[in-house]
């Protein structure tokens, strides 16, 4: 399984992805699921992937034209004029890769080669954009009503984002919020695991404003994880107490 | 979908179930999913059901022997000597009902007639017990390590129970904790809906210590729902702030 979140704030984009891949609980590996291409001062584009690892690696490899000799490669994403066009290219590429693999194996409908990709970034002269690309090749864009996308094991960590999100929050608070969401997910599902990759794309910076890998000995993440249990208990006790004998019964 | 939780505390059992059933989002009904049989002073047995509604209704109907004339009926659960035997009977009954329906429709493996049942209760002279019965007819019992069972849409509401559970908490706090868990689930998934049924089985009372149906105008649940958002935000802000420039990087 996987857990990745992309969140759009007024001040920019906050991205976070775990690194666990598993084929059964006895076959666990660490793979990066966050991929970035940037031309500092002009554009930054980051992808986060969930689903079949062979499929998502094939998408990344084709974007980087790894079938060609190194000096003939020309990354598609670095020339695409708009983020909308970037999402379109990635959608088409992914749909083709999944389609080929399904056809070769005689799979119909949504088969086991399926994958989803969150696409985030900003190109000079345009707004920061956040897309969710589906295995069918189509995609949706984040809006004021739906300002974040999750892929993979999305449910455990969703309530805290719904409750904590504020589009005016600082980018630092955005990182903190997603860390709490990841901590809730890690506590509930073995197939999502540390280390976690963090990236912040500040508005109009056209490069990663902040990048960090949270590993097992990360003192800040440990403090959040330990503190959140107590903070939740305090929150719980701050609510009015229930009584079996109530006036409004 | 459905959301039901049974939780075992030192002081007894706390049970909560929603009432929404749906076949597509445009075909929503209210059905009670909590069923209780009691001989006050001797035993109380409560079932909570998730899954195919025809299957779970068939289980309940057969337990009540509704195929017989009313004056010939003799509820199985009221004569069974132990809670273990109650869980066994329910498991066998459910497996047979699912099996018949699958066979009649040519379905192999875990088909669409599947269901799960939480069984809770206490019989005089024995401990309060909590079981989860699977569609295959087998079951597990709650223990110190796993003191609660959820069925249906379990993920959204799980992190708060993991964080908030304390076996020594009062039964009232148990109700409050499950209300927060239900509120998180209701906020995230349309297919879980009010009203919610609440039942508390106090240790050695052999009858329902408290029963309540939470409807849309329930003032306490509204206060919990409104207060939890603020309480979570306070909890979030009480955690140490994140900084892009940290000493341990």
mmCIF file with all atom_site columns, C-alpha atoms in Angstrom, chain A residues 33-209:
data_model
loop_
_atom_site.group_PDB
_atom_site.id
_atom_site.type_symbol
_atom_site.label_atom_id
_atom_site.label_alt_id
_atom_site.label_comp_id
_atom_site.label_asym_id
_atom_site.label_entity_id
_atom_site.label_seq_id
_atom_site.pdbx_PDB_ins_code
_atom_site.Cartn_x
_atom_site.Cartn_y
_atom_site.Cartn_z
_atom_site.occupancy
_atom_site.B_iso_or_equiv
_atom_site.pdbx_formal_charge
_atom_site.auth_seq_id
_atom_site.auth_comp_id
_atom_site.auth_asym_id
_atom_site.auth_atom_id
_atom_site.pdbx_PDB_model_num
ATOM 1   C CA . UNK A 1 33  ? 7.177   7.633   -4.601  1.00 0.00 ? 33  UNK A CA 1
ATOM 2   C CA . UNK A 1 34  ? 7.911   11.347  -5.019  1.00 0.00 ? 34  UNK A CA 1
ATOM 3   C CA . UNK A 1 35  ? 9.676   12.526  -8.185  1.00 0.00 ? 35  UNK A CA 1
ATOM 4   C CA . UNK A 1 36  ? 10.651  16.105  -8.981  1.00 0.00 ? 36  UNK A CA 1
ATOM 5   C CA . UNK A 1 37  ? 11.902  17.906  -12.064 1.00 0.00 ? 37  UNK A CA 1
ATOM 6   C CA . UNK A 1 38  ? 12.767  21.541  -11.883 1.00 0.00 ? 38  UNK A CA 1
ATOM 7   C CA . UNK A 1 39  ? 14.287  24.416  -13.835 1.00 0.00 ? 39  UNK A CA 1
ATOM 8   C CA . UNK A 1 40  ? 15.030  26.758  -10.920 1.00 0.00 ? 40  UNK A CA 1
ATOM 9   C CA . UNK A 1 41  ? 13.377  30.126  -11.462 1.00 0.00 ? 41  UNK A CA 1
ATOM 10  C CA . UNK A 1 42  ? 11.138  28.783  -14.247 1.00 0.00 ? 42  UNK A CA 1
ATOM 11  C CA . UNK A 1 43  ? 9.269   25.637  -13.147 1.00 0.00 ? 43  UNK A CA 1
ATOM 12  C CA . UNK A 1 44  ? 8.968   22.834  -10.652 1.00 0.00 ? 44  UNK A CA 1
ATOM 13  C CA . UNK A 1 45  ? 6.894   19.714  -11.263 1.00 0.00 ? 45  UNK A CA 1
ATOM 14  C CA . UNK A 1 46  ? 6.466   16.937  -8.707  1.00 0.00 ? 46  UNK A CA 1
ATOM 15  C CA . UNK A 1 47  ? 4.692   13.600  -9.083  1.00 0.00 ? 47  UNK A CA 1
ATOM 16  C CA . UNK A 1 48  ? 3.556   11.264  -6.326  1.00 0.00 ? 48  UNK A CA 1
ATOM 17  C CA . UNK A 1 49  ? 2.541   7.738   -7.304  1.00 0.00 ? 49  UNK A CA 1
ATOM 18  C CA . UNK A 1 50  ? 0.337   4.968   -5.900  1.00 0.00 ? 50  UNK A CA 1
ATOM 19  C CA . UNK A 1 51  ? -0.621  1.592   -7.294  1.00 0.00 ? 51  UNK A CA 1
ATOM 20  C CA . UNK A 1 52  ? 1.285   -0.982  -9.296  1.00 0.00 ? 52  UNK A CA 1
ATOM 21  C CA . UNK A 1 53  ? 4.978   -0.199  -8.896  1.00 0.00 ? 53  UNK A CA 1
ATOM 22  C CA . UNK A 1 54  ? 5.982   -1.515  -12.337 1.00 0.00 ? 54  UNK A CA 1
ATOM 23  C CA . UNK A 1 55  ? 3.362   0.776   -13.899 1.00 0.00 ? 55  UNK A CA 1
ATOM 24  C CA . UNK A 1 56  ? 4.417   3.918   -12.022 1.00 0.00 ? 56  UNK A CA 1
ATOM 25  C CA . UNK A 1 57  ? 8.117   3.242   -12.613 1.00 0.00 ? 57  UNK A CA 1
ATOM 26  C CA . UNK A 1 58  ? 7.381   2.803   -16.331 1.00 0.00 ? 58  UNK A CA 1
ATOM 27  C CA . UNK A 1 59  ? 5.611   6.204   -16.359 1.00 0.00 ? 59  UNK A CA 1
ATOM 28  C CA . UNK A 1 60  ? 8.565   7.901   -14.667 1.00 0.00 ? 60  UNK A CA 1
ATOM 29  C CA . UNK A 1 61  ? 11.067  6.164   -16.949 1.00 0.00 ? 61  UNK A CA 1
ATOM 30  C CA . UNK A 1 62  ? 9.201   7.164   -20.095 1.00 0.00 ? 62  UNK A CA 1
ATOM 31  C CA . UNK A 1 63  ? 8.917   10.764  -18.900 1.00 0.00 ? 63  UNK A CA 1
ATOM 32  C CA . UNK A 1 64  ? 12.691  10.723  -18.570 1.00 0.00 ? 64  UNK A CA 1
ATOM 33  C CA . UNK A 1 65  ? 13.084  8.980   -21.940 1.00 0.00 ? 65  UNK A CA 1
ATOM 34  C CA . UNK A 1 66  ? 15.243  6.273   -20.403 1.00 0.00 ? 66  UNK A CA 1
ATOM 35  C CA . UNK A 1 67  ? 14.850  4.139   -23.507 1.00 0.00 ? 67  UNK A CA 1
ATOM 36  C CA . UNK A 1 68  ? 17.219  6.580   -25.223 1.00 0.00 ? 68  UNK A CA 1
ATOM 37  C CA . UNK A 1 69  ? 20.955  7.056   -24.749 1.00 0.00 ? 69  UNK A CA 1
ATOM 38  C CA . UNK A 1 70  ? 21.605  9.483   -21.860 1.00 0.00 ? 70  UNK A CA 1
ATOM 39  C CA . UNK A 1 71  ? 22.746  12.353  -24.133 1.00 0.00 ? 71  UNK A CA 1
ATOM 40  C CA . UNK A 1 72  ? 19.693  12.047  -26.375 1.00 0.00 ? 72  UNK A CA 1
ATOM 41  C CA . UNK A 1 73  ? 17.172  12.272  -23.517 1.00 0.00 ? 73  UNK A CA 1
ATOM 42  C CA . UNK A 1 74  ? 14.885  15.266  -23.345 1.00 0.00 ? 74  UNK A CA 1
ATOM 43  C CA . UNK A 1 75  ? 12.466  15.289  -20.415 1.00 0.00 ? 75  UNK A CA 1
ATOM 44  C CA . UNK A 1 76  ? 8.962   15.908  -21.686 1.00 0.00 ? 76  UNK A CA 1
ATOM 45  C CA . UNK A 1 77  ? 7.879   17.738  -18.546 1.00 0.00 ? 77  UNK A CA 1
ATOM 46  C CA . UNK A 1 78  ? 10.556  20.394  -18.892 1.00 0.00 ? 78  UNK A CA 1
ATOM 47  C CA . UNK A 1 79  ? 9.173   21.620  -22.229 1.00 0.00 ? 79  UNK A CA 1
ATOM 48  C CA . UNK A 1 80  ? 5.435   21.331  -21.668 1.00 0.00 ? 80  UNK A CA 1
ATOM 49  C CA . UNK A 1 81  ? 3.946   24.870  -21.643 1.00 0.00 ? 81  UNK A CA 1
ATOM 50  C CA . UNK A 1 82  ? 1.292   24.525  -18.900 1.00 0.00 ? 82  UNK A CA 1
ATOM 51  C CA . UNK A 1 83  ? 0.577   22.360  -15.852 1.00 0.00 ? 83  UNK A CA 1
ATOM 52  C CA . UNK A 1 84  ? -2.707  21.349  -17.513 1.00 0.00 ? 84  UNK A CA 1
ATOM 53  C CA . UNK A 1 85  ? -0.694  19.993  -20.435 1.00 0.00 ? 85  UNK A CA 1
ATOM 54  C CA . UNK A 1 86  ? 1.657   18.209  -17.998 1.00 0.00 ? 86  UNK A CA 1
ATOM 55  C CA . UNK A 1 87  ? -1.319  16.415  -16.416 1.00 0.00 ? 87  UNK A CA 1
ATOM 56  C CA . UNK A 1 88  ? -2.673  15.542  -19.868 1.00 0.00 ? 88  UNK A CA 1
ATOM 57  C CA . UNK A 1 89  ? 0.658   14.032  -20.972 1.00 0.00 ? 89  UNK A CA 1
ATOM 58  C CA . UNK A 1 90  ? 1.008   11.997  -17.789 1.00 0.00 ? 90  UNK A CA 1
ATOM 59  C CA . UNK A 1 91  ? -2.589  10.752  -18.061 1.00 0.00 ? 91  UNK A CA 1
ATOM 60  C CA . UNK A 1 92  ? -2.121  9.596   -21.651 1.00 0.00 ? 92  UNK A CA 1
ATOM 61  C CA . UNK A 1 93  ? 1.196   7.962   -20.865 1.00 0.00 ? 93  UNK A CA 1
ATOM 62  C CA . UNK A 1 94  ? -0.186  6.090   -17.853 1.00 0.00 ? 94  UNK A CA 1
ATOM 63  C CA . UNK A 1 95  ? -3.329  4.932   -19.658 1.00 0.00 ? 95  UNK A CA 1
ATOM 64  C CA . UNK A 1 96  ? -1.197  3.536   -22.492 1.00 0.00 ? 96  UNK A CA 1
ATOM 65  C CA . UNK A 1 97  ? 1.174   1.722   -20.142 1.00 0.00 ? 97  UNK A CA 1
ATOM 66  C CA . UNK A 1 98  ? -1.686  0.164   -18.164 1.00 0.00 ? 98  UNK A CA 1
ATOM 67  C CA . UNK A 1 99  ? -3.527  -0.720  -21.392 1.00 0.00 ? 99  UNK A CA 1
ATOM 68  C CA . UNK A 1 100 ? -0.505  -2.483  -22.912 1.00 0.00 ? 100 UNK A CA 1
ATOM 69  C CA . UNK A 1 101 ? 0.127   -4.504  -19.780 1.00 0.00 ? 101 UNK A CA 1
ATOM 70  C CA . UNK A 1 102 ? -3.542  -5.493  -19.435 1.00 0.00 ? 102 UNK A CA 1
ATOM 71  C CA . UNK A 1 103 ? -3.794  -6.479  -23.068 1.00 0.00 ? 103 UNK A CA 1
ATOM 72  C CA . UNK A 1 104 ? -0.629  -8.595  -22.831 1.00 0.00 ? 104 UNK A CA 1
ATOM 73  C CA . UNK A 1 105 ? -2.156  -10.434 -19.861 1.00 0.00 ? 105 UNK A CA 1
ATOM 74  C CA . UNK A 1 106 ? -5.739  -10.630 -21.073 1.00 0.00 ? 106 UNK A CA 1
ATOM 75  C CA . UNK A 1 107 ? -7.111  -8.430  -18.251 1.00 0.00 ? 107 UNK A CA 1
ATOM 76  C CA . UNK A 1 108 ? -10.347 -6.494  -18.829 1.00 0.00 ? 108 UNK A CA 1
ATOM 77  C CA . UNK A 1 109 ? -11.613 -3.407  -16.920 1.00 0.00 ? 109 UNK A CA 1
ATOM 78  C CA . UNK A 1 110 ? -9.684  -2.041  -13.920 1.00 0.00 ? 110 UNK A CA 1
ATOM 79  C CA . UNK A 1 111 ? -7.047  -4.693  -13.486 1.00 0.00 ? 111 UNK A CA 1
ATOM 80  C CA . UNK A 1 112 ? -4.123  -5.181  -11.171 1.00 0.00 ? 112 UNK A CA 1
ATOM 81  C CA . UNK A 1 113 ? -1.802  -2.909  -13.193 1.00 0.00 ? 113 UNK A CA 1
ATOM 82  C CA . UNK A 1 114 ? -3.739  0.152   -12.112 1.00 0.00 ? 114 UNK A CA 1
ATOM 83  C CA . UNK A 1 115 ? -2.129  3.283   -10.618 1.00 0.00 ? 115 UNK A CA 1
ATOM 84  C CA . UNK A 1 116 ? -2.893  6.893   -9.685  1.00 0.00 ? 116 UNK A CA 1
ATOM 85  C CA . UNK A 1 117 ? -0.633  9.929   -9.739  1.00 0.00 ? 117 UNK A CA 1
ATOM 86  C CA . UNK A 1 118 ? -0.815  13.279  -7.950  1.00 0.00 ? 118 UNK A CA 1
ATOM 87  C CA . UNK A 1 119 ? 0.766   16.014  -10.091 1.00 0.00 ? 119 UNK A CA 1
ATOM 88  C CA . UNK A 1 120 ? 1.818   19.262  -8.412  1.00 0.00 ? 120 UNK A CA 1
ATOM 89  C CA . UNK A 1 121 ? 3.821   22.251  -9.524  1.00 0.00 ? 121 UNK A CA 1
ATOM 90  C CA . UNK A 1 122 ? 4.077   25.742  -10.876 1.00 0.00 ? 122 UNK A CA 1
ATOM 91  C CA . UNK A 1 123 ? 5.359   27.162  -14.151 1.00 0.00 ? 123 UNK A CA 1
ATOM 92  C CA . UNK A 1 124 ? 6.441   30.807  -14.337 1.00 0.00 ? 124 UNK A CA 1
ATOM 93  C CA . UNK A 1 125 ? 3.631   33.233  -15.125 1.00 0.00 ? 125 UNK A CA 1
ATOM 94  C CA . UNK A 1 126 ? 0.969   30.798  -13.926 1.00 0.00 ? 126 UNK A CA 1
ATOM 95  C CA . UNK A 1 127 ? -0.617  29.682  -10.657 1.00 0.00 ? 127 UNK A CA 1
ATOM 96  C CA . UNK A 1 128 ? 0.538   26.697  -8.566  1.00 0.00 ? 128 UNK A CA 1
ATOM 97  C CA . UNK A 1 129 ? -1.600  23.747  -9.659  1.00 0.00 ? 129 UNK A CA 1
ATOM 98  C CA . UNK A 1 130 ? -2.511  20.382  -8.157  1.00 0.00 ? 130 UNK A CA 1
ATOM 99  C CA . UNK A 1 131 ? -4.013  17.488  -10.141 1.00 0.00 ? 131 UNK A CA 1
ATOM 100 C CA . UNK A 1 132 ? -5.078  13.919  -9.501  1.00 0.00 ? 132 UNK A CA 1
ATOM 101 C CA . UNK A 1 133 ? -4.559  11.678  -12.534 1.00 0.00 ? 133 UNK A CA 1
ATOM 102 C CA . UNK A 1 134 ? -6.614  8.484   -12.755 1.00 0.00 ? 134 UNK A CA 1
ATOM 103 C CA . UNK A 1 135 ? -5.605  5.158   -14.364 1.00 0.00 ? 135 UNK A CA 1
ATOM 104 C CA . UNK A 1 136 ? -8.076  5.906   -17.176 1.00 0.00 ? 136 UNK A CA 1
ATOM 105 C CA . UNK A 1 137 ? -5.879  8.865   -18.155 1.00 0.00 ? 137 UNK A CA 1
ATOM 106 C CA . UNK A 1 138 ? -8.334  11.592  -17.159 1.00 0.00 ? 138 UNK A CA 1
ATOM 107 C CA . UNK A 1 139 ? -7.757  13.904  -14.197 1.00 0.00 ? 139 UNK A CA 1
ATOM 108 C CA . UNK A 1 140 ? -9.276  16.429  -11.814 1.00 0.00 ? 140 UNK A CA 1
ATOM 109 C CA . UNK A 1 141 ? -7.830  19.614  -10.365 1.00 0.00 ? 141 UNK A CA 1
ATOM 110 C CA . UNK A 1 142 ? -7.850  20.764  -6.739  1.00 0.00 ? 142 UNK A CA 1
ATOM 111 C CA . UNK A 1 143 ? -10.217 23.628  -6.003  1.00 0.00 ? 143 UNK A CA 1
ATOM 112 C CA . UNK A 1 144 ? -11.356 25.700  -3.045  1.00 0.00 ? 144 UNK A CA 1
ATOM 113 C CA . UNK A 1 145 ? -13.909 23.000  -2.225  1.00 0.00 ? 145 UNK A CA 1
ATOM 114 C CA . UNK A 1 146 ? -11.471 20.115  -2.576  1.00 0.00 ? 146 UNK A CA 1
ATOM 115 C CA . UNK A 1 147 ? -8.077  21.603  -1.788  1.00 0.00 ? 147 UNK A CA 1
ATOM 116 C CA . UNK A 1 148 ? -6.222  18.340  -1.219  1.00 0.00 ? 148 UNK A CA 1
ATOM 117 C CA . UNK A 1 149 ? -5.839  14.939  -2.860  1.00 0.00 ? 149 UNK A CA 1
ATOM 118 C CA . UNK A 1 150 ? -4.912  11.665  -1.211  1.00 0.00 ? 150 UNK A CA 1
ATOM 119 C CA . UNK A 1 151 ? -3.949  8.410   -2.918  1.00 0.00 ? 151 UNK A CA 1
ATOM 120 C CA . UNK A 1 152 ? -3.384  4.928   -1.490  1.00 0.00 ? 152 UNK A CA 1
ATOM 121 C CA . UNK A 1 153 ? -4.540  4.214   2.056   1.00 0.00 ? 153 UNK A CA 1
ATOM 122 C CA . UNK A 1 154 ? -6.533  7.444   2.376   1.00 0.00 ? 154 UNK A CA 1
ATOM 123 C CA . UNK A 1 155 ? -9.156  6.873   5.046   1.00 0.00 ? 155 UNK A CA 1
ATOM 124 C CA . UNK A 1 156 ? -7.371  6.798   8.400   1.00 0.00 ? 156 UNK A CA 1
ATOM 125 C CA . UNK A 1 157 ? -5.689  10.144  7.799   1.00 0.00 ? 157 UNK A CA 1
ATOM 126 C CA . UNK A 1 158 ? -8.613  11.953  6.190   1.00 0.00 ? 158 UNK A CA 1
ATOM 127 C CA . UNK A 1 159 ? -10.678 13.192  9.186   1.00 0.00 ? 159 UNK A CA 1
ATOM 128 C CA . UNK A 1 160 ? -7.793  15.247  10.635  1.00 0.00 ? 160 UNK A CA 1
ATOM 129 C CA . UNK A 1 161 ? -7.115  16.966  7.285   1.00 0.00 ? 161 UNK A CA 1
ATOM 130 C CA . UNK A 1 162 ? -10.820 17.780  6.868   1.00 0.00 ? 162 UNK A CA 1
ATOM 131 C CA . UNK A 1 163 ? -10.914 19.221  10.394  1.00 0.00 ? 163 UNK A CA 1
ATOM 132 C CA . UNK A 1 164 ? -7.498  20.924  10.401  1.00 0.00 ? 164 UNK A CA 1
ATOM 133 C CA . UNK A 1 165 ? -7.263  22.393  6.895   1.00 0.00 ? 165 UNK A CA 1
ATOM 134 C CA . UNK A 1 166 ? -7.273  26.161  6.510   1.00 0.00 ? 166 UNK A CA 1
ATOM 135 C CA . UNK A 1 167 ? -6.171  27.583  3.174   1.00 0.00 ? 167 UNK A CA 1
ATOM 136 C CA . UNK A 1 168 ? -4.512  30.528  4.901   1.00 0.00 ? 168 UNK A CA 1
ATOM 137 C CA . UNK A 1 169 ? -2.333  28.366  7.150   1.00 0.00 ? 169 UNK A CA 1
ATOM 138 C CA . UNK A 1 170 ? 1.440   28.663  6.871   1.00 0.00 ? 170 UNK A CA 1
ATOM 139 C CA . UNK A 1 171 ? 3.383   26.153  4.786   1.00 0.00 ? 171 UNK A CA 1
ATOM 140 C CA . UNK A 1 172 ? 5.025   24.965  8.025   1.00 0.00 ? 172 UNK A CA 1
ATOM 141 C CA . UNK A 1 173 ? 1.606   24.292  9.561   1.00 0.00 ? 173 UNK A CA 1
ATOM 142 C CA . UNK A 1 174 ? 0.668   22.466  6.377   1.00 0.00 ? 174 UNK A CA 1
ATOM 143 C CA . UNK A 1 175 ? 3.635   20.134  6.903   1.00 0.00 ? 175 UNK A CA 1
ATOM 144 C CA . UNK A 1 176 ? 2.659   19.661  10.541  1.00 0.00 ? 176 UNK A CA 1
ATOM 145 C CA . UNK A 1 177 ? -0.958  18.837  9.581   1.00 0.00 ? 177 UNK A CA 1
ATOM 146 C CA . UNK A 1 178 ? 0.118   16.218  7.063   1.00 0.00 ? 178 UNK A CA 1
ATOM 147 C CA . UNK A 1 179 ? 2.520   14.724  9.607   1.00 0.00 ? 179 UNK A CA 1
ATOM 148 C CA . UNK A 1 180 ? -0.400  14.193  11.993  1.00 0.00 ? 180 UNK A CA 1
ATOM 149 C CA . UNK A 1 181 ? -2.389  12.636  9.148   1.00 0.00 ? 181 UNK A CA 1
ATOM 150 C CA . UNK A 1 182 ? 0.521   10.316  8.318   1.00 0.00 ? 182 UNK A CA 1
ATOM 151 C CA . UNK A 1 183 ? 1.008   9.412   11.964  1.00 0.00 ? 183 UNK A CA 1
ATOM 152 C CA . UNK A 1 184 ? -2.659  8.322   12.251  1.00 0.00 ? 184 UNK A CA 1
ATOM 153 C CA . UNK A 1 185 ? -2.249  6.206   9.119   1.00 0.00 ? 185 UNK A CA 1
ATOM 154 C CA . UNK A 1 186 ? 1.031   4.623   10.230  1.00 0.00 ? 186 UNK A CA 1
ATOM 155 C CA . UNK A 1 187 ? -0.540  3.688   13.569  1.00 0.00 ? 187 UNK A CA 1
ATOM 156 C CA . UNK A 1 188 ? -3.427  1.897   11.818  1.00 0.00 ? 188 UNK A CA 1
ATOM 157 C CA . UNK A 1 189 ? -1.926  0.267   8.721   1.00 0.00 ? 189 UNK A CA 1
ATOM 158 C CA . UNK A 1 190 ? 1.297   -1.713  8.554   1.00 0.00 ? 190 UNK A CA 1
ATOM 159 C CA . UNK A 1 191 ? 1.514   -1.311  4.796   1.00 0.00 ? 191 UNK A CA 1
ATOM 160 C CA . UNK A 1 192 ? 2.236   2.427   5.089   1.00 0.00 ? 192 UNK A CA 1
ATOM 161 C CA . UNK A 1 193 ? 5.687   3.043   6.514   1.00 0.00 ? 193 UNK A CA 1
ATOM 162 C CA . UNK A 1 194 ? 8.559   5.372   7.255   1.00 0.00 ? 194 UNK A CA 1
ATOM 163 C CA . UNK A 1 195 ? 10.606  6.992   5.842   1.00 0.00 ? 195 UNK A CA 1
ATOM 164 C CA . UNK A 1 196 ? 8.307   9.755   4.588   1.00 0.00 ? 196 UNK A CA 1
ATOM 165 C CA . UNK A 1 197 ? 9.298   12.300  1.946   1.00 0.00 ? 197 UNK A CA 1
ATOM 166 C CA . UNK A 1 198 ? 8.249   15.912  2.443   1.00 0.00 ? 198 UNK A CA 1
ATOM 167 C CA . UNK A 1 199 ? 8.345   18.662  -0.152  1.00 0.00 ? 199 UNK A CA 1
ATOM 168 C CA . UNK A 1 200 ? 7.090   22.229  0.006   1.00 0.00 ? 200 UNK A CA 1
ATOM 169 C CA . UNK A 1 201 ? 6.623   24.314  -3.140  1.00 0.00 ? 201 UNK A CA 1
ATOM 170 C CA . UNK A 1 202 ? 6.246   27.944  -2.104  1.00 0.00 ? 202 UNK A CA 1
ATOM 171 C CA . UNK A 1 203 ? 4.190   30.131  -4.418  1.00 0.00 ? 203 UNK A CA 1
ATOM 172 C CA . UNK A 1 204 ? 6.279   31.869  -7.102  1.00 0.00 ? 204 UNK A CA 1
ATOM 173 C CA . UNK A 1 205 ? 9.523   30.243  -5.976  1.00 0.00 ? 205 UNK A CA 1
ATOM 174 C CA . UNK A 1 206 ? 9.720   27.818  -8.946  1.00 0.00 ? 206 UNK A CA 1
ATOM 175 C CA . UNK A 1 207 ? 11.847  25.433  -6.954  1.00 0.00 ? 207 UNK A CA 1
ATOM 176 C CA . UNK A 1 208 ? 11.462  23.283  -3.852  1.00 0.00 ? 208 UNK A CA 1
ATOM 177 C CA . UNK A 1 209 ? 11.299  25.652  -0.875  1.00 0.00 ? 209 UNK A CA 1
#
